Short mmCIF file of C-alpha atoms in Angstrom, two decimals:
data_model
loop_
_atom_site.label_atom_id
_atom_site.label_comp_id
_atom_site.label_asym_id
_atom_site.label_seq_id
_atom_site.Cartn_x
_atom_site.Cartn_y
_atom_site.Cartn_z
CA UNK B 27 -0.26 43.82 -0.70
CA UNK B 28 0.91 45.19 -4.05
CA UNK B 29 3.36 42.34 -4.29
CA UNK B 30 0.64 39.76 -3.65
CA UNK B 31 -1.64 41.33 -6.26
CA UNK B 32 1.14 41.35 -8.84
CA UNK B 33 2.03 37.76 -8.01
CA UNK B 34 -1.63 36.74 -8.27
CA UNK B 35 -2.02 38.50 -11.61
CA UNK B 36 1.17 36.89 -12.91
CA UNK B 37 -0.01 33.45 -11.82
CA UNK B 38 -3.41 33.98 -13.40
CA UNK B 39 -1.80 35.08 -16.65
CA UNK B 40 0.46 32.04 -16.66
CA UNK B 41 -2.49 29.74 -15.98
CA UNK B 42 -4.47 31.36 -18.80
CA UNK B 43 -1.55 30.98 -21.23
CA UNK B 44 -1.21 27.29 -20.37
CA UNK B 45 -4.96 26.75 -20.72
CA UNK B 46 -4.97 28.37 -24.17
CA UNK B 47 -1.98 26.28 -25.28
CA UNK B 48 -3.57 23.07 -23.95
CA UNK B 49 -6.89 23.84 -25.69
CA UNK B 50 -5.24 24.65 -29.02
CA UNK B 51 -3.25 21.40 -28.84
CA UNK B 52 -6.43 19.41 -28.28
CA UNK B 53 -8.05 21.18 -31.24
CA UNK B 54 -5.00 20.57 -33.40
CA UNK B 55 -4.28 24.25 -33.80
CA UNK B 56 -0.90 24.29 -32.03
CA UNK B 57 2.25 22.22 -32.12
CA UNK B 58 3.21 20.04 -29.16
CA UNK B 59 6.72 19.13 -28.03
CA UNK B 60 6.93 15.33 -28.01
CA UNK B 61 9.04 13.44 -25.52
CA UNK B 62 11.52 10.89 -26.83
CA UNK B 63 10.49 7.22 -27.10
CA UNK B 64 12.62 6.12 -24.13
CA UNK B 65 10.99 8.74 -21.91
CA UNK B 66 7.53 7.66 -23.02
CA UNK B 67 8.39 4.03 -22.23
CA UNK B 68 9.52 5.06 -18.74
CA UNK B 69 6.22 6.87 -18.16
CA UNK B 70 4.20 3.91 -19.41
CA UNK B 71 6.17 1.52 -17.21
CA UNK B 72 5.69 3.74 -14.17
CA UNK B 73 1.93 4.02 -14.75
CA UNK B 74 1.68 0.25 -15.16
CA UNK B 75 3.65 -0.30 -11.94
CA UNK B 76 1.43 2.08 -10.00
CA UNK B 77 -1.83 0.57 -11.27
CA UNK B 78 -0.90 -3.05 -10.57
CA UNK B 79 0.76 -2.26 -7.25
CA UNK B 80 -2.45 -0.57 -6.14
CA UNK B 81 -4.57 -3.56 -7.19
CA UNK B 82 -2.23 -6.06 -5.51
CA UNK B 83 -2.16 -3.95 -2.36
CA UNK B 84 -5.97 -3.69 -2.16
CA UNK B 85 -6.53 -7.39 -2.81
CA UNK B 86 -3.88 -8.40 -0.27
CA UNK B 87 -5.72 -6.28 2.28
CA UNK B 88 -8.91 -8.19 1.45
CA UNK B 89 -7.05 -11.51 1.78
CA UNK B 90 -5.61 -10.65 5.18
CA UNK B 91 -8.77 -8.97 6.48
CA UNK B 92 -11.95 -10.02 4.59
CA UNK B 93 -14.22 -7.92 6.84
CA UNK B 94 -14.63 -4.46 5.22
CA UNK B 95 -15.79 -2.89 8.50
CA UNK B 96 -12.61 -4.04 10.23
CA UNK B 97 -10.50 -2.66 7.37
CA UNK B 98 -12.22 0.74 7.66
CA UNK B 99 -11.68 0.72 11.43
CA UNK B 100 -7.98 -0.07 11.01
CA UNK B 101 -7.69 2.66 8.36
CA UNK B 102 -9.22 5.27 10.71
CA UNK B 103 -6.95 4.27 13.59
CA UNK B 104 -3.96 4.55 11.25
CA UNK B 105 -4.96 8.03 10.04
CA UNK B 106 -5.51 9.13 13.64
CA UNK B 107 -2.05 7.78 14.49
CA UNK B 108 -3.50 5.49 17.13
CA UNK B 109 -2.97 1.78 17.74
CA UNK B 110 -5.92 -0.42 16.81
CA UNK B 111 -7.25 -2.57 19.69
CA UNK B 112 -6.24 -6.24 19.71
CA UNK B 113 -8.84 -8.47 18.09
CA UNK B 114 -9.12 -12.26 18.30
CA UNK B 115 -9.09 -14.13 15.01
CA UNK B 116 -12.13 -16.14 13.94
CA UNK B 117 -10.33 -19.40 14.69
CA UNK B 118 -9.48 -18.23 18.20
CA UNK B 119 -13.10 -17.27 18.83
CA UNK B 120 -14.27 -20.64 17.55
CA UNK B 121 -11.80 -22.42 19.81
CA UNK B 122 -12.98 -20.38 22.80
CA UNK B 123 -16.64 -21.22 22.12
CA UNK B 124 -15.83 -24.92 21.74
CA UNK B 125 -14.01 -25.02 25.07
CA UNK B 126 -16.82 -23.15 26.83
CA UNK B 127 -19.34 -25.58 25.33
CA UNK B 128 -17.23 -28.52 26.51
CA UNK B 129 -17.42 -27.24 30.08
CA UNK B 130 -21.20 -27.07 29.78
CA UNK B 131 -21.57 -30.55 28.24
CA UNK B 132 -19.04 -32.12 30.58
CA UNK B 133 -15.32 -32.26 29.85
CA UNK B 134 -15.16 -35.99 30.62
CA UNK B 135 -17.93 -36.94 28.19
CA UNK B 136 -16.83 -38.12 24.72
CA UNK B 137 -18.34 -35.06 23.02
CA UNK B 138 -16.99 -32.64 25.64
CA UNK B 139 -13.46 -34.05 25.61
CA UNK B 140 -13.42 -33.91 21.80
CA UNK B 141 -14.60 -30.30 21.86
CA UNK B 142 -11.72 -29.45 24.18
CA UNK B 143 -9.17 -31.05 21.84
CA UNK B 144 -10.61 -29.36 18.75
CA UNK B 145 -10.93 -26.04 20.57
CA UNK B 146 -7.27 -26.12 21.59
CA UNK B 147 -6.30 -26.83 17.98
CA UNK B 148 -8.46 -23.98 16.68
CA UNK B 149 -6.80 -21.58 19.10
CA UNK B 150 -3.38 -22.70 17.91
CA UNK B 151 -4.54 -22.16 14.31
CA UNK B 152 -5.73 -18.68 15.28
CA UNK B 153 -2.38 -17.85 16.86
CA UNK B 154 -0.59 -18.99 13.69
CA UNK B 155 -2.95 -16.84 11.63
CA UNK B 156 -2.27 -13.80 13.83
CA UNK B 157 1.47 -14.22 13.36
CA UNK B 158 1.00 -14.59 9.59
CA UNK B 159 -1.09 -11.41 9.43
CA UNK B 160 1.49 -9.39 11.35
CA UNK B 161 4.40 -10.70 9.29
CA UNK B 162 2.61 -10.08 5.97
CA UNK B 163 1.61 -6.55 6.96
CA UNK B 164 5.18 -5.62 7.86
CA UNK B 165 7.07 -7.40 5.08
CA UNK B 166 4.65 -6.98 2.15
CA UNK B 167 1.85 -4.47 2.67
CA UNK B 168 3.96 -1.73 4.22
CA UNK B 169 6.51 -1.49 1.33
CA UNK B 170 3.69 -1.37 -1.23
CA UNK B 171 1.90 1.37 0.70
CA UNK B 172 5.15 3.33 1.10
CA UNK B 173 5.60 3.28 -2.68
CA UNK B 174 2.04 4.42 -3.38
CA UNK B 175 2.00 7.15 -0.72
CA UNK B 176 5.64 8.24 -1.03
CA UNK B 177 7.58 7.55 -4.21
CA UNK B 178 4.59 7.68 -6.51
CA UNK B 179 3.35 11.00 -5.14
CA UNK B 180 6.80 12.49 -5.76
CA UNK B 181 6.86 11.13 -9.32
CA UNK B 182 3.35 12.48 -10.00
CA UNK B 183 4.29 15.92 -8.68
CA UNK B 184 7.40 16.13 -10.87
CA UNK B 185 5.45 14.90 -13.91
CA UNK B 186 2.82 17.62 -13.43
CA UNK B 187 5.56 20.22 -13.17
CA UNK B 188 7.18 18.87 -16.34
CA UNK B 189 3.87 19.07 -18.20
CA UNK B 190 3.39 22.71 -17.11
CA UNK B 191 6.90 23.61 -18.28
CA UNK B 192 6.22 21.83 -21.54
CA UNK B 193 3.11 23.99 -22.07
CA UNK B 194 5.19 27.10 -21.29
CA UNK B 195 7.83 25.99 -23.79
CA UNK B 196 5.31 25.39 -26.57
CA UNK B 197 3.59 28.71 -25.82
CA UNK B 198 6.98 30.46 -26.10
CA UNK B 199 7.60 28.73 -29.44
CA UNK B 200 4.20 29.93 -30.68
CA UNK B 201 4.86 33.52 -29.61
CA UNK B 202 8.28 33.52 -31.30
CA UNK B 203 6.75 32.14 -34.47
CA UNK B 204 4.07 34.85 -34.51
CA UNK B 205 6.68 37.56 -33.88
CA UNK B 206 8.85 36.38 -36.78
CA UNK B 207 5.85 36.14 -39.10
CA UNK B 208 4.84 39.71 -38.21
CA UNK B 209 8.42 40.93 -38.72
CA UNK B 210 8.60 39.21 -42.12
CA UNK B 211 5.32 40.77 -43.21
CA UNK B 212 6.54 44.20 -42.16
CA UNK B 213 9.73 43.73 -44.15
CA UNK B 214 7.79 42.72 -47.28
CA UNK B 215 5.29 45.59 -47.08
CA UNK B 216 7.11 48.53 -45.43
CA UNK B 217 5.36 51.71 -44.32
CA UNK B 218 7.76 54.46 -45.46
CA UNK B 219 6.41 56.95 -42.98
CA UNK B 220 6.91 54.67 -39.90
CA UNK B 221 9.38 52.09 -41.18
CA UNK B 222 12.13 52.57 -38.65
CA UNK B 223 10.04 52.64 -35.40
CA UNK B 224 7.79 49.78 -36.53
CA UNK B 225 10.67 47.52 -37.56
CA UNK B 226 12.43 48.38 -34.33
CA UNK B 227 9.43 47.34 -32.24
CA UNK B 228 8.94 44.07 -34.15
CA UNK B 229 12.63 43.27 -33.92
CA UNK B 230 12.62 43.90 -30.16
CA UNK B 231 9.53 41.69 -29.78
CA UNK B 232 11.20 38.84 -31.65
CA UNK B 233 14.35 39.20 -29.55
CA UNK B 234 12.32 39.07 -26.34
CA UNK B 235 10.48 35.98 -27.61
CA UNK B 236 13.79 34.28 -28.41
CA UNK B 237 15.12 35.04 -24.93
CA UNK B 238 11.92 33.74 -23.35
CA UNK B 239 12.14 30.57 -25.45
CA UNK B 240 15.73 29.90 -24.36
CA UNK B 241 14.77 30.22 -20.70
CA UNK B 242 11.71 27.98 -21.14
CA UNK B 243 13.82 25.38 -22.95
CA UNK B 244 16.43 25.40 -20.16
CA UNK B 245 13.82 24.92 -17.43
CA UNK B 246 12.08 22.18 -19.40
CA UNK B 247 15.32 20.26 -20.01
CA UNK B 248 16.28 20.49 -16.34
CA UNK B 249 12.88 19.24 -15.18
CA UNK B 250 12.89 16.47 -17.80
CA UNK B 251 16.18 15.19 -16.40
CA UNK B 252 14.83 15.20 -12.84
CA UNK B 253 11.69 13.34 -13.91
CA UNK B 254 13.71 10.86 -15.96
CA UNK B 255 15.84 9.94 -12.93
CA UNK B 256 12.73 9.36 -10.82
CA UNK B 257 11.13 7.22 -13.51
CA UNK B 258 14.28 5.13 -13.90
CA UNK B 259 14.07 4.46 -10.16
CA UNK B 260 11.04 2.23 -10.88
CA UNK B 261 13.53 -0.56 -11.62
CA UNK B 262 14.78 -0.36 -8.02
CA UNK B 263 11.16 -0.42 -6.88
CA UNK B 264 10.61 -3.68 -8.75
CA UNK B 265 13.67 -5.20 -7.09
CA UNK B 266 12.43 -4.14 -3.65
CA UNK B 267 8.91 -5.45 -4.29
CA UNK B 268 10.35 -8.74 -5.56
CA UNK B 269 12.19 -9.22 -2.27
CA UNK B 270 9.02 -8.39 -0.34
CA UNK B 271 7.06 -10.87 -2.45
CA UNK B 272 9.51 -13.65 -1.54
CA UNK B 273 9.06 -12.79 2.14
CA UNK B 274 5.27 -12.89 1.73
CA UNK B 275 5.43 -16.33 0.10
CA UNK B 276 7.72 -17.54 2.89
CA UNK B 277 5.25 -16.28 5.50
CA UNK B 278 2.39 -18.05 3.71
CA UNK B 279 4.33 -21.30 3.45
CA UNK B 280 5.19 -21.17 7.16
CA UNK B 281 1.58 -20.45 8.10
CA UNK B 282 0.07 -23.26 6.04
CA UNK B 283 2.75 -25.68 7.23
CA UNK B 284 1.91 -24.88 10.84
CA UNK B 285 -1.80 -25.35 10.13
CA UNK B 286 -1.13 -28.71 8.48
CA UNK B 287 0.95 -29.92 11.44
CA UNK B 288 -1.69 -28.78 13.94
CA UNK B 289 -4.42 -30.63 12.05
CA UNK B 290 -2.34 -33.80 11.78
CA UNK B 291 -1.72 -33.73 15.54
CA UNK B 292 -5.44 -33.17 16.13
CA UNK B 293 -6.38 -36.16 13.97
CA UNK B 294 -3.98 -38.38 15.89
CA UNK B 295 -5.30 -37.16 19.24
CA UNK B 296 -8.90 -37.76 18.19
CA UNK B 297 -7.99 -41.27 17.06
CA UNK B 298 -6.50 -42.05 20.46
CA UNK B 299 -9.34 -40.83 22.65
CA UNK B 300 -10.27 -43.70 25.04
CA UNK B 301 -13.42 -45.69 24.31
CA UNK B 302 -14.14 -43.53 21.31
CA UNK B 303 -13.90 -46.24 18.66
CA UNK B 304 -14.36 -49.94 19.49
CA UNK B 305 -15.21 -52.98 17.45
CA UNK B 306 -17.79 -54.51 19.81
CA UNK B 307 -20.72 -56.76 18.86
CA UNK B 308 -23.37 -57.92 21.30
CA UNK B 309 -25.88 -60.62 20.29
CA UNK B 310 -29.37 -59.30 19.89
CA UNK B 311 -30.71 -61.96 22.25
CA UNK B 312 -28.20 -61.22 25.07
CA UNK B 313 -29.76 -60.62 28.48
CA UNK B 314 -29.28 -57.05 29.63
CA UNK B 315 -30.69 -54.68 32.20
CA UNK B 316 -32.62 -55.79 35.27
CA UNK B 317 -33.30 -59.22 33.78
CA UNK B 318 -29.61 -59.98 34.00
CA UNK B 319 -29.57 -59.79 37.81
CA UNK B 320 -28.62 -63.09 39.42
CA UNK B 321 -26.80 -64.32 36.37
CA UNK B 322 -23.15 -64.91 37.10
CA UNK B 323 -21.88 -64.18 33.61
CA UNK B 324 -23.18 -62.47 30.51
CA UNK B 325 -21.68 -63.59 27.24
CA UNK B 326 -20.24 -60.60 25.39
CA UNK B 327 -18.25 -61.34 22.30
CA UNK B 328 -15.42 -58.89 21.55
CA UNK B 329 -14.45 -58.98 17.87
CA UNK B 330 -10.68 -58.85 17.45
CA UNK B 331 -8.91 -57.65 14.31
CA UNK B 332 -7.64 -61.16 13.58
CA UNK B 333 -11.21 -62.50 13.57
CA UNK B 334 -12.48 -59.89 11.10
CA UNK B 335 -13.01 -61.40 7.68
CA UNK B 336 -13.26 -59.44 4.45
CA UNK B 337 -16.80 -59.58 2.99
CA UNK B 338 -17.38 -61.27 -0.33
CA UNK B 339 -18.52 -57.96 -1.77
CA UNK B 340 -18.12 -54.35 -0.67
CA UNK B 341 -14.34 -54.04 -0.55
CA UNK B 342 -12.82 -50.95 -2.12
CA UNK B 343 -9.42 -49.58 -2.98
CA UNK B 344 -8.26 -46.45 -1.17
CA UNK B 345 -5.32 -44.10 -1.58
CA UNK B 346 -3.58 -42.95 1.60
CA UNK B 347 -3.39 -39.15 1.85
CA UNK B 348 -1.08 -38.77 4.87
CA UNK B 349 1.27 -40.86 6.96
CA UNK B 350 -0.41 -42.41 10.00
CA UNK B 351 1.20 -44.14 12.98
CA UNK B 352 -0.91 -46.86 14.57
CA UNK B 353 -1.84 -46.11 18.19
CA UNK B 354 -2.11 -49.82 19.15
CA UNK B 355 -2.06 -53.30 17.67
CA UNK B 356 -5.64 -52.99 16.42
CA UNK B 357 -4.68 -50.19 13.99
CA UNK B 358 -2.74 -50.28 10.74
CA UNK B 359 0.11 -47.82 10.10
CA UNK B 360 -0.12 -46.00 6.76
CA UNK B 361 2.26 -44.36 4.33
CA UNK B 362 1.20 -41.47 2.12
CA UNK B 363 0.29 -42.34 -1.51
CA UNK B 364 0.11 -46.12 -0.97
CA UNK B 365 -2.96 -48.13 -2.05
CA UNK B 366 -4.78 -50.43 0.39
CA UNK B 367 -8.01 -52.45 0.45
CA UNK B 368 -10.69 -51.20 2.84
CA UNK B 369 -14.10 -52.40 4.00
CA UNK B 370 -16.42 -51.94 6.92
CA UNK B 371 -17.94 -54.40 9.39
CA UNK B 372 -21.21 -54.27 11.38
CA UNK B 373 -21.00 -52.29 14.61
CA UNK B 374 -17.97 -50.28 13.51
CA UNK B 375 -17.81 -46.51 13.90
CA UNK B 376 -18.35 -44.64 10.62
CA UNK B 377 -15.08 -42.71 11.05
CA UNK B 378 -13.03 -45.90 10.76
CA UNK B 379 -12.59 -48.72 8.24
CA UNK B 380 -10.74 -52.00 8.20
CA UNK B 381 -7.67 -51.75 5.99
CA UNK B 382 -5.65 -54.59 4.49
CA UNK B 383 -2.20 -54.49 2.96
CA UNK B 384 -0.92 -57.91 2.06
CA UNK B 385 -1.04 -59.99 5.25
CA UNK B 386 -1.40 -56.90 7.47
CA UNK B 387 -4.80 -55.81 8.73
CA UNK B 388 -6.07 -53.14 11.09
CA UNK B 389 -8.31 -50.14 11.67
CA UNK B 390 -7.61 -47.01 9.60
CA UNK B 391 -9.17 -43.52 9.92
CA UNK B 392 -11.39 -42.48 7.02
CA UNK B 393 -9.99 -38.91 7.05
CA UNK B 394 -6.60 -40.23 5.97
CA UNK B 395 -8.00 -41.95 2.88
CA UNK B 396 -9.27 -41.12 -0.57
CA UNK B 397 -11.73 -43.84 -1.57
CA UNK B 398 -11.35 -44.93 -5.17
CA UNK B 399 -14.11 -46.29 -7.37
#
């Protein structure tokens, strides 16, 4: 108990001494030991690294998981050291709803069969997104979090210890200075009745202050070297984060490439759905319905691509955005970045145009084109 009381009193005295030194420095009444320029640059670089790493980490979290409630849930599971439950991505949910709707509308109907195709694509997009999220969390987010929660906490702890030892060192310098000033005053104005004991006490006080200063200087120098080594390790942190950044970019490139391929495949599948897009014109005076009973034949004119003629006005130039392989002889194959002439004809589906390139002619999907003025 006595030991604890003494230790508590010693700690309180040390805290008070540091507080007085810190206050006097702020008021300009005490000198402060300045660190060398290289050390200050290391500190500034470390602070800059911590601040920007924290911002990049937080924003990457928002990018990978925009829902703040989900981020809080994942954070709580992580702190509780429990695995978060599996959650479908938004694209997977959309694909599921589309497929369920297709079953309600009829999977053989044009709308239902299209919903099934799009739903399957959305689920593939969701699976690609899930893989991207997992890869990014492991290769990019985890190293950034390890730095903020590990290396940076160690650096901050050693810097606080260095600052405390610096306050102790400056307080020791102030005490030694006061002791020497008092000893000099005593030497200039001696008291002949108590000269020897008084000078002896002042001399002993100055010697004790010098010894205390040497110890404080040794501890400060040792801690400064430890802190310097940790701060210089920030360069290795930059190298590690650079490697992680390359892996993150690679994961993004793979994800967007997969999405692009899935969407291209979907566009081709939609363009090949049977009876989805036909160039069919029926005269307005054709006999249809019950009135057609008893008639052997009904004249129905099917407009072939070769019979389609470009209108006198209404043609436009279009730039091809992606390569397209014609599904049959009625379509025109396209190459990315080429320019073609396009126009529409009566009775044609709005998702398709007639494209001409030289002597070649055929249907082309609107989604593959950028119409020019």
